[in-house]
DNA sequence: GTGAAGTGCAACCGATGGTTGCGCTTTGAG
DNA sequence: CTCAAAGCGCAACCATCGGTTGCACTTCAC
């Protein structure tokens, strides 16, 4: 109930650079630290660190190939992360809806009181 | 297209402690740094810093009352944040769906080739 | 074999989430 | 009125993290 979330997954997805990396890996169907860094405003080493975080979170898999290390998105795990994002959103959405309904009821009650004052 | 997001909003909502604070403020209908810190595993000062971040992001409003400073959630702004979360989720969801469809098509194509080999 | 490509490791820097300690105003009980 | 406690802000400090630079190591290609 209290938005208890797999914190590793959320924080992995929480960083803006890592989100862009996931975007690139998805649209390109994989990549290496070097190819990613060419399309991002950070150095290869920064990208490598992020890939480590994503790997530990299970969001990507790595395949060594000669002197390269190719990374690909783990779609099932990313789907889990998406589900958790939606869950948080849904929780807050529900509460905001409840608040909105209560506010409307209060306003309606006040309107009733002003329209038909039965007592002095 | 490229998941361009209001980074202040996202990062404000990105911290797990701040998410719990928003939960508490929503369910209690507001609170102070002290009352929040009593229900969280961090000190009042840490809570105060987070309230500053949430305030700068426009997610909460503060009302000084005597020696207290009461904070309440700005529902419209939180709704915006929720919308952005959903947007990121929807983007990835769409891409994952596309990948899934492509994978299925490839599998179907291969099945066709194996079933009816027209040429040698 | 040699140079370039790709990677990893280590040191360093700035921002941030967290703590402790202190001092200030406000409140309320005596 | 007095004074202790409640609530808050400010400042110093620490660990972690995202980012950088620099260097050494493998692998590929000529």
PDB file of N, CA and C in Angstrom, chain A residues 20-30 39 73, chain B residues 95 98-99:
ATOM      1  N   UNK A  20      18.304   7.895 -20.844  1.00  0.00           N
ATOM      2  CA  UNK A  20      18.674   8.108 -22.244  1.00  0.00           C
ATOM      3  C   UNK A  20      19.440   6.909 -22.785  1.00  0.00           C
ATOM      4  N   UNK A  21      20.278   6.307 -21.938  1.00  0.00           N
ATOM      5  CA  UNK A  21      21.008   5.129 -22.387  1.00  0.00           C
ATOM      6  C   UNK A  21      20.052   3.995 -22.719  1.00  0.00           C
ATOM      7  N   UNK A  22      19.054   3.790 -21.875  1.00  0.00           N
ATOM      8  CA  UNK A  22      18.068   2.738 -22.160  1.00  0.00           C
ATOM      9  C   UNK A  22      17.340   3.052 -23.462  1.00  0.00           C
ATOM     10  N   UNK A  23      16.992   4.332 -23.656  1.00  0.00           N
ATOM     11  CA  UNK A  23      16.358   4.733 -24.912  1.00  0.00           C
ATOM     12  C   UNK A  23      17.224   4.335 -26.105  1.00  0.00           C
ATOM     13  N   UNK A  24      18.521   4.699 -26.031  1.00  0.00           N
ATOM     14  CA  UNK A  24      19.422   4.408 -27.150  1.00  0.00           C
ATOM     15  C   UNK A  24      19.573   2.906 -27.361  1.00  0.00           C
ATOM     16  N   UNK A  25      19.760   2.178 -26.261  1.00  0.00           N
ATOM     17  CA  UNK A  25      19.930   0.723 -26.397  1.00  0.00           C
ATOM     18  C   UNK A  25      18.677   0.101 -27.012  1.00  0.00           C
ATOM     19  N   UNK A  26      17.521   0.643 -26.651  1.00  0.00           N
ATOM     20  CA  UNK A  26      16.282   0.100 -27.215  1.00  0.00           C
ATOM     21  C   UNK A  26      16.173   0.411 -28.703  1.00  0.00           C
ATOM     22  N   UNK A  27      16.428   1.667 -29.068  1.00  0.00           N
ATOM     23  CA  UNK A  27      16.218   2.045 -30.472  1.00  0.00           C
ATOM     24  C   UNK A  27      17.305   1.474 -31.372  1.00  0.00           C
ATOM     25  N   UNK A  28      18.527   1.290 -30.838  1.00  0.00           N
ATOM     26  CA  UNK A  28      19.612   0.749 -31.665  1.00  0.00           C
ATOM     27  C   UNK A  28      19.724  -0.763 -31.540  1.00  0.00           C
ATOM     28  N   UNK A  29      18.986  -1.339 -30.624  1.00  0.00           N
ATOM     29  CA  UNK A  29      19.086  -2.776 -30.429  1.00  0.00           C
ATOM     30  C   UNK A  29      20.407  -3.205 -29.819  1.00  0.00           C
ATOM     31  N   UNK A  30      20.954  -2.375 -28.908  1.00  0.00           N
ATOM     32  CA  UNK A  30      22.193  -2.725 -28.225  1.00  0.00           C
ATOM     33  C   UNK A  30      23.323  -1.770 -28.545  1.00  0.00           C
ATOM     34  N   UNK A  39      27.046   9.239 -28.525  1.00  0.00           N
ATOM     35  CA  UNK A  39      25.725   9.853 -28.706  1.00  0.00           C
ATOM     36  C   UNK A  39      25.215  10.481 -27.425  1.00  0.00           C
ATOM     37  N   UNK A  73      19.362  -4.568 -23.786  1.00  0.00           N
ATOM     38  CA  UNK A  73      18.343  -4.385 -22.756  1.00  0.00           C
ATOM     39  C   UNK A  73      17.681  -5.721 -22.435  1.00  0.00           C
TER      40      UNK A  73
ATOM     41  N   UNK B  95       7.867   0.834 -27.026  1.00  0.00           N
ATOM     42  CA  UNK B  95       9.036   0.236 -27.677  1.00  0.00           C
ATOM     43  C   UNK B  95       9.116  -1.253 -27.385  1.00  0.00           C
ATOM     44  N   UNK B  98       6.767  -3.007 -29.582  1.00  0.00           N
ATOM     45  CA  UNK B  98       7.255  -3.110 -30.953  1.00  0.00           C
ATOM     46  C   UNK B  98       8.276  -4.226 -31.060  1.00  0.00           C
ATOM     47  N   UNK B  99       9.207  -4.261 -30.090  1.00  0.00           N
ATOM     48  CA  UNK B  99      10.224  -5.320 -30.115  1.00  0.00           C
ATOM     49  C   UNK B  99       9.555  -6.684 -30.068  1.00  0.00           C
TER      50      UNK B  99
END
